[in-house]
Amino acid sequence: MEFQSNYEILRTAEFIRSRGVSRVALQFPDELLKDSTQVAKALRRELGNGVRLYVMADTAYGSCCVDEVGASHVDAECVVHYGHACMSPTSTLPALFVFGKAFINVNACAESLHQCLSISNKPVLVLYGLEYAHAVQDLKSTMCKLLLSSESNQKLYYSEVACSSINPSGYNIKDKEQPESHGDAIADGKVLKTLESGVTNKLESGTKYTLGGLTWITPLEHKMEDYLLFWIGSDNPAFANMVLTFNGCEIVRYDAEDCKLLNDFSHQKRILKRRYFLVEKAKDANIIGILVGTLGVAGYLHIIQQMKELIERDGKKSYTIVMGRPNPAKLANFPECDVFVYVSCAQTALLDSKEFLAPVITPFEAVLAFTRGRQWTGEYIMDFQNLMTSDTGEIVDDNEGARFSFLKGCYVEDLQPHENNGDQLERSLALAEMTEKALNVRNQSTDTVLFKGTARSGAEYLAARSYQGLSMQYENAPLQSYVVGRTGRASGYENEKE
Amino acid sequence: MVKFTAEELRRIMDLKHNIRNMSVIAHVDHGKSTLTDSLVAAAGIIAQEVAGDVRMTDTRADEAERGITIKSTGISLYYEMTDESLKNFKGERSGNEYLINLIDSPGHVDFSSEVTAALRITDGALVVVDCVEGVCVQTETVLRQALGERIRPVLTVNKMDRCFLELQVEGEEAYQTFQRVIENANVIMATYEDPLLGDVQVYPEKGTVAFSAGLHGWAFTLTNFAKMYASKFGVDENKMMERLWGENYFDPATKKWTTKNTGSPTCKRGFVQFCYEPIKQIINTCMNDQKDKLWPMLQKLGVTMKSDEKELLGKALMKRVMQTWLPASTALLEMMIFHLPSPSKAQKYRVENLYEGPLDDIYANAIRNCDPEGPLMLYVSKMIPASDKGRFFAFGRVFSGKVSTGLKVRIMGPNYVPGQKKDLYVKSVQRTVIWMGKKQESVEDVPCGNTVALVGLDQFITKNATLTNEKEVDAHPIRAMKFSVSPVVRVAVQCKVASDLPKLVEGLKRLAKSDPMVVCTIEESGEHIVAGAGELHLEICLKDLQEDFMGGAEIVVSDPVVSFRETVLEKSCRTVMSKSPNKHNRLYMEARPLEEGLPEAIDDGRIGPRDDPKVRSKILSEEFGWDKDLAKKIWCFGPETTGPNMVVDMCKGVQYLNEIKDSVVAGFQWASKEGALCEENMRGICFEVCDVVLHADAIHRGGGQVIPTARRVIYASQLTAKPRLLEPVYLVEIQAPEQALGGIYGVLNQKRGHVFEELQRPGTPLYNIKAYLPVIESFGFSSTLRAATSGQAFPQCVFDHWDMMSSDPLEAGSQAAQLVMDIRKRKGLKEQMTPLSEFEDKL
């Protein structure tokens, strides 16, 4: 029975029936794959043979996102997503999320929360990992009792799970003015000002926050910094996302597995500083690779376009690369890129790129880095949906002189955008032309082009390389006798065995 | 104080033969600023309306407080020579009016970059040496810098008053001391033989040495006395000059000159007899208040005192009398006018040092001839913060042409390459300004040979730049300045309130602009770093940052951080191998230390990536015993393509090797920047590529496979070659009396320093100590030393070399291992080093 409730078989069946769909994809993360057949069986028992179920695993990108491309391979009409989810809006398919139910000792948790309340003089806001959403009601009632008995007048707020299913928003620019129009679409991390004057929204006045599937409303006069955030859950990407987004807040984490309260987050703070460094580094980049890290999250095409424009406006060159999960070996195949912008869902966006040849940054960081005159004020936006609506390009370019590079510790001059891009639209001959140009102005040392990032385009980089691929000149090549190659496996060829 | 308007000053600026641009250089505490003060008091130019209420040299509160100069300050002096005194002047001149642009520079070694900037825009230098302490380390450093820039020096032996009052030295002894000081200075100058500059040594008998007492405001050259005695003895002035110095003796009893001491008690050296003794007599008479004797003596000398001055007593009387008799300004200014070159004269030979382009193009010629009608060539040597926050004056020297308000100029930055658009701007000068003491006066234009401050270009000039006319697209820039110190002391700064970050960023940018030496960077961990030449320099920079550039927003400053280097002690114990991620490619490598002296040669640029391979292999084979063929197989230098590490190809007959060269080099650039121990730069390591096995298919041996592998194999070879840490070491020079020596040795011992030279200064009770001191131990060294010697010892520290720490960082618990752990912790890395097994693969 526990299995039934953990995987919410009944609710899932109800969802599928209510939609009247006949082809459903069940998406499992790797760690839950072992239960997939059982889940499929149980569902089939409920639904009968009219509905075809497909199990999907090993997603190309993060397993927290809905794999719409995978689902469309089997023409699925909706997706049921199991396990940890980032709740990024989908672009074509409706999806149901089953978070699973992790065990939590509600009494111990309430105890810690109470303790927290008594120490802090700020109101406390309870946030949690979605896998603990099932226990929140219990926690609330337990806390009520506790607070009654101790007569504390501390304020306590809870966040709600926004929804457990997503309809495709059909997200495009036209819809942007009315993001609330489609019932339960979620704009992750977006801050919506809902005022009393609104007809549709008769809530008490307040600021509505949503983040990673949670939503809460704070009174208008309160800022997030006024709250103590109480997080229930493990130290996972969802938590990191929250810490970075609300980096100005006081945060404590209750670890449900160890029943412990933790409040040392110097590690996360360090990450923030590290990101700041990456932004500074990105400012020095000339060539930027845009890594497409999602093919599902709503609006990804739009943000890629926006990134391209942003980079071009800043006089830099961008290349768009689609690959699965980035790793050092894959990215090192593009040594000409000085920095990569990783367009993906909020919870996979942060890559610690220490092992990478070039750093990988998020779209928000790219906006900071490539908008001249813009400075980081401490705010941090993890999700790109929010970037699309946020004000970009409004910073007046007041400083046309040299830019200070903190990496080099001196002022450097940036390329002038108009000079560089005026006549160079993507054309089939662009590469050839650029190569020619690059060859002409090759009085810089090739070393600085190759290893100090002074190249302005891939072609210029190529021109500087000592090896540029197979040469086309076969004419006078002397004939060479054939040689016997190696045999065996790469771990040790046969002639190396002893 | 001369009262002057900007118009009058502007008029003299056109007389290029009557201008002298000069800097005052010396060791700290030898009395530069005091001496400058006495000159300014007599001849400084001040705008009419503010006459009387400013003191010119007092520019910064902290300078006054600490009693040291921090920033170099420029002051213009006006001096009108009499026809009489100019009759011996052989050079070109127009009229008797002279404009002397004087720059007072700091003496503390931490601020030597200010001196460098000052020297670039001047043609002559007044070297001030304390007559008791003699030529000190900083005197030597700045003198060498000056001569390197082809700056002609004159010397003044300062603090003469100490001889008479404090030490009460006898004439002959004093002469010997002075002689030694001059000789020491000449020894340094003699090493710079330069046919164009001519003999740069200084000789009292030629009038290029003055004797001064800055504190009391008097000074003389032998010319003063020669003039006085020439008429009396009826000999030629020049003849008399020669007699007043060196082995010339006079016996008043016989009234005869000899070249040897006759042994008679009345026979004395000319200098003692005619210069030293009379001064001593006057001073003693004044100090003893023997006014009845004094007045007749003064009358004889032709000195008349005002009646109220006659009432003075003791020291004050002496000061007044000496100032009237031998005014410092007259002696020193005349020496400068006579013996230092005018811009027109100096630029003839300085053009070679200054101009980067061909020496026969119009720009070189215009500089050479100091041609006001030629194309503009202006060098901006420093940026001076303006009173209006956030803006800067671009301060520099016009070498040819004229710069005027509203002129469109071409700004060539330090990275400008002729023919390219990099680091190049065309902008208009908003205002041209000349410095009238503290106050700035706008002028229409400034002709060549003068210093000038420009408004409106600060956004486009980072630290220095060459300016020329808009149309002069062929002009090459003026050579960049070379600094003698490097920023080795670093601190991390952050703002107390997180939201002040933009202020901090802005402040750091301004700080970087305002000081030629400071470097503001950011660490991998995201911390902002400010690096300076020394503790004092850094302290001043941080103060400026907080108070002037951040509007007082609070900052948190970390303890000083020293950067280390990673090196190896021996050749790798075995050839190590790493496999690419796809396991299809293998790199085999070994590391070995570079030969002694080679890293320094690379640092100095004697060996580098852009050398002619033949020249390089010649140096390497002759000086460092390399095989000639091997020298041709250097793939690259690193980090930053120029650093003191290299990759050498030792492979034989490997297919496709040329294909992966760029990838290996990329991996090496990366690895040599962040060594395996604690991600510090590597230094002095040669990586030998021993063998390479590659996949036959090009797609499987691309950058993605080879770059990370090259990095890993480099780390593996570093770790198998007995890795060691290098720490930076200061050369410390301390001067102190004998009784302080014990304290000095104590402090040095406690700080891991070691003394390698101890010399008594001949003729003084002072000792000169040279020692090596690890930079990491130097924090608080000055104050500890002062405390241990009751303030008698004052150290000067300059970065000297990297020293290998003998302890093994791989041995758990060793000092180096602890250090590595601390550095890793600070950088936010895993505290434990990545083990060798992570980098090395087995077949």
PDB file of C-alpha atoms in Angstrom, chain A residues 25-128:
ATOM      1  CA  ALA A  25       5.094   8.642 -21.044  1.00  0.00           C
ATOM      2  CA  LEU A  26       6.291   7.853 -17.543  1.00  0.00           C
ATOM      3  CA  GLN A  27       9.587   9.607 -16.883  1.00  0.00           C
ATOM      4  CA  PHE A  28      11.825   8.176 -14.162  1.00  0.00           C
ATOM      5  CA  PRO A  29      15.083   9.449 -12.827  1.00  0.00           C
ATOM      6  CA  ASP A  30      17.887   6.880 -12.665  1.00  0.00           C
ATOM      7  CA  GLU A  31      17.479   6.187  -8.978  1.00  0.00           C
ATOM      8  CA  LEU A  32      13.794   5.313  -9.301  1.00  0.00           C
ATOM      9  CA  LEU A  33      14.128   3.292 -12.464  1.00  0.00           C
ATOM     10  CA  LYS A  34      13.999   0.072 -10.475  1.00  0.00           C
ATOM     11  CA  ASP A  35      10.350   0.734  -9.592  1.00  0.00           C
ATOM     12  CA  SER A  36       9.311   1.678 -13.094  1.00  0.00           C
ATOM     13  CA  THR A  37       7.849  -1.642 -14.143  1.00  0.00           C
ATOM     14  CA  GLN A  38       5.834  -1.934 -10.977  1.00  0.00           C
ATOM     15  CA  VAL A  39       4.470   1.559 -11.401  1.00  0.00           C
ATOM     16  CA  ALA A  40       3.582   0.862 -15.017  1.00  0.00           C
ATOM     17  CA  LYS A  41       1.880  -2.359 -14.008  1.00  0.00           C
ATOM     18  CA  ALA A  42      -0.117  -0.726 -11.254  1.00  0.00           C
ATOM     19  CA  LEU A  43      -1.212   2.046 -13.554  1.00  0.00           C
ATOM     20  CA  ARG A  44      -2.221  -0.372 -16.242  1.00  0.00           C
ATOM     21  CA  ARG A  45      -4.336  -2.206 -13.724  1.00  0.00           C
ATOM     22  CA  GLU A  46      -6.133   1.014 -12.957  1.00  0.00           C
ATOM     23  CA  LEU A  47      -6.471   2.286 -16.490  1.00  0.00           C
ATOM     24  CA  GLY A  48      -7.059  -0.827 -18.467  1.00  0.00           C
ATOM     25  CA  ASN A  49      -5.731  -1.411 -21.943  1.00  0.00           C
ATOM     26  CA  GLY A  50      -7.072   1.728 -23.539  1.00  0.00           C
ATOM     27  CA  VAL A  51      -4.040   3.735 -22.506  1.00  0.00           C
ATOM     28  CA  ARG A  52      -0.548   2.935 -23.680  1.00  0.00           C
ATOM     29  CA  LEU A  53       2.203   3.593 -21.137  1.00  0.00           C
ATOM     30  CA  TYR A  54       5.854   4.138 -22.002  1.00  0.00           C
ATOM     31  CA  VAL A  55       8.699   4.230 -19.498  1.00  0.00           C
ATOM     32  CA  MET A  56      11.363   6.823 -20.181  1.00  0.00           C
ATOM     33  CA  ALA A  57      14.731   7.031 -18.486  1.00  0.00           C
ATOM     34  CA  ASP A  58      18.245   8.395 -18.970  1.00  0.00           C
ATOM     35  CA  THR A  59      17.213  11.849 -20.040  1.00  0.00           C
ATOM     36  CA  ALA A  60      19.648  13.780 -22.180  1.00  0.00           C
ATOM     37  CA  TYR A  61      19.568  16.811 -19.902  1.00  0.00           C
ATOM     38  CA  GLY A  62      18.646  17.108 -16.263  1.00  0.00           C
ATOM     39  CA  SER A  63      16.262  14.467 -14.977  1.00  0.00           C
ATOM     40  CA  CYS A  64      14.424  17.163 -13.056  1.00  0.00           C
ATOM     41  CA  CYS A  65      12.949  18.561 -16.251  1.00  0.00           C
ATOM     42  CA  VAL A  66      10.200  17.020 -18.317  1.00  0.00           C
ATOM     43  CA  ASP A  67      11.800  15.335 -21.307  1.00  0.00           C
ATOM     44  CA  GLU A  68       9.436  16.529 -23.977  1.00  0.00           C
ATOM     45  CA  VAL A  69      11.609  15.472 -26.872  1.00  0.00           C
ATOM     46  CA  GLY A  70      11.846  11.945 -25.527  1.00  0.00           C
ATOM     47  CA  ALA A  71       8.112  11.854 -24.974  1.00  0.00           C
ATOM     48  CA  SER A  72       7.354  13.035 -28.465  1.00  0.00           C
ATOM     49  CA  HIS A  73       9.380  10.154 -29.867  1.00  0.00           C
ATOM     50  CA  VAL A  74       6.497   7.933 -28.842  1.00  0.00           C
ATOM     51  CA  ASP A  75       3.885  10.554 -29.662  1.00  0.00           C
ATOM     52  CA  ALA A  76       2.936  10.742 -26.010  1.00  0.00           C
ATOM     53  CA  GLU A  77       0.173  13.167 -25.204  1.00  0.00           C
ATOM     54  CA  CYS A  78       1.190  13.718 -21.636  1.00  0.00           C
ATOM     55  CA  VAL A  79       4.041  12.985 -19.294  1.00  0.00           C
ATOM     56  CA  VAL A  80       4.065  11.758 -15.738  1.00  0.00           C
ATOM     57  CA  HIS A  81       7.260  12.854 -14.084  1.00  0.00           C
ATOM     58  CA  TYR A  82       8.521  10.982 -11.045  1.00  0.00           C
ATOM     59  CA  GLY A  83      10.986  12.045  -8.437  1.00  0.00           C
ATOM     60  CA  HIS A  84      12.732  15.349  -7.869  1.00  0.00           C
ATOM     61  CA  ALA A  85      11.423  18.025 -10.196  1.00  0.00           C
ATOM     62  CA  CYS A  86      12.437  21.571 -10.940  1.00  0.00           C
ATOM     63  CA  MET A  87       8.880  22.411 -12.033  1.00  0.00           C
ATOM     64  CA  SER A  88      10.048  24.324 -15.052  1.00  0.00           C
ATOM     65  CA  PRO A  89       7.120  25.057 -17.336  1.00  0.00           C
ATOM     66  CA  THR A  90       6.859  22.811 -20.367  1.00  0.00           C
ATOM     67  CA  SER A  91       6.415  24.021 -23.867  1.00  0.00           C
ATOM     68  CA  THR A  92       4.234  21.415 -25.608  1.00  0.00           C
ATOM     69  CA  LEU A  93       3.053  18.611 -23.333  1.00  0.00           C
ATOM     70  CA  PRO A  94       1.015  18.627 -20.159  1.00  0.00           C
ATOM     71  CA  ALA A  95       2.775  16.957 -17.295  1.00  0.00           C
ATOM     72  CA  LEU A  96       1.878  15.535 -13.926  1.00  0.00           C
ATOM     73  CA  PHE A  97       4.453  15.496 -11.191  1.00  0.00           C
ATOM     74  CA  VAL A  98       4.742  12.779  -8.614  1.00  0.00           C
ATOM     75  CA  PHE A  99       7.226  13.920  -6.037  1.00  0.00           C
ATOM     76  CA  GLY A 100       7.275  10.806  -3.963  1.00  0.00           C
ATOM     77  CA  LYS A 101       6.927  10.933  -0.217  1.00  0.00           C
ATOM     78  CA  ALA A 102      10.076  11.023   1.774  1.00  0.00           C
ATOM     79  CA  PHE A 103       9.908  10.077   5.398  1.00  0.00           C
ATOM     80  CA  ILE A 104       9.992  12.865   7.905  1.00  0.00           C
ATOM     81  CA  ASN A 105       9.631  12.918  11.646  1.00  0.00           C
ATOM     82  CA  VAL A 106       7.031  15.631  11.945  1.00  0.00           C
ATOM     83  CA  ASN A 107       7.361  16.065  15.678  1.00  0.00           C
ATOM     84  CA  ALA A 108      11.109  16.467  15.578  1.00  0.00           C
ATOM     85  CA  CYS A 109      10.779  18.903  12.734  1.00  0.00           C
ATOM     86  CA  ALA A 110       8.139  20.928  14.580  1.00  0.00           C
ATOM     87  CA  GLU A 111      10.420  20.966  17.578  1.00  0.00           C
ATOM     88  CA  SER A 112      13.258  22.459  15.548  1.00  0.00           C
ATOM     89  CA  LEU A 113      10.971  24.946  13.931  1.00  0.00           C
ATOM     90  CA  HIS A 114       9.696  26.010  17.299  1.00  0.00           C
ATOM     91  CA  GLN A 115      13.188  26.401  18.559  1.00  0.00           C
ATOM     92  CA  CYS A 116      13.972  28.530  15.575  1.00  0.00           C
ATOM     93  CA  LEU A 117      10.974  30.725  16.224  1.00  0.00           C
ATOM     94  CA  SER A 118      11.977  31.326  19.763  1.00  0.00           C
ATOM     95  CA  ILE A 119      15.496  32.394  18.855  1.00  0.00           C
ATOM     96  CA  SER A 120      14.791  34.536  15.853  1.00  0.00           C
ATOM     97  CA  ASN A 121      13.116  37.880  16.044  1.00  0.00           C
ATOM     98  CA  LYS A 122      12.116  37.742  12.415  1.00  0.00           C
ATOM     99  CA  PRO A 123       9.001  36.101  11.079  1.00  0.00           C
ATOM    100  CA  VAL A 124       9.728  32.620   9.826  1.00  0.00           C
ATOM    101  CA  LEU A 125       8.846  31.343   6.399  1.00  0.00           C
ATOM    102  CA  VAL A 126       8.784  27.591   5.934  1.00  0.00           C
ATOM    103  CA  LEU A 127      10.002  26.259   2.606  1.00  0.00           C
ATOM    104  CA  TYR A 128      10.560  22.634   1.803  1.00  0.00           C
TER     105      TYR A 128
END
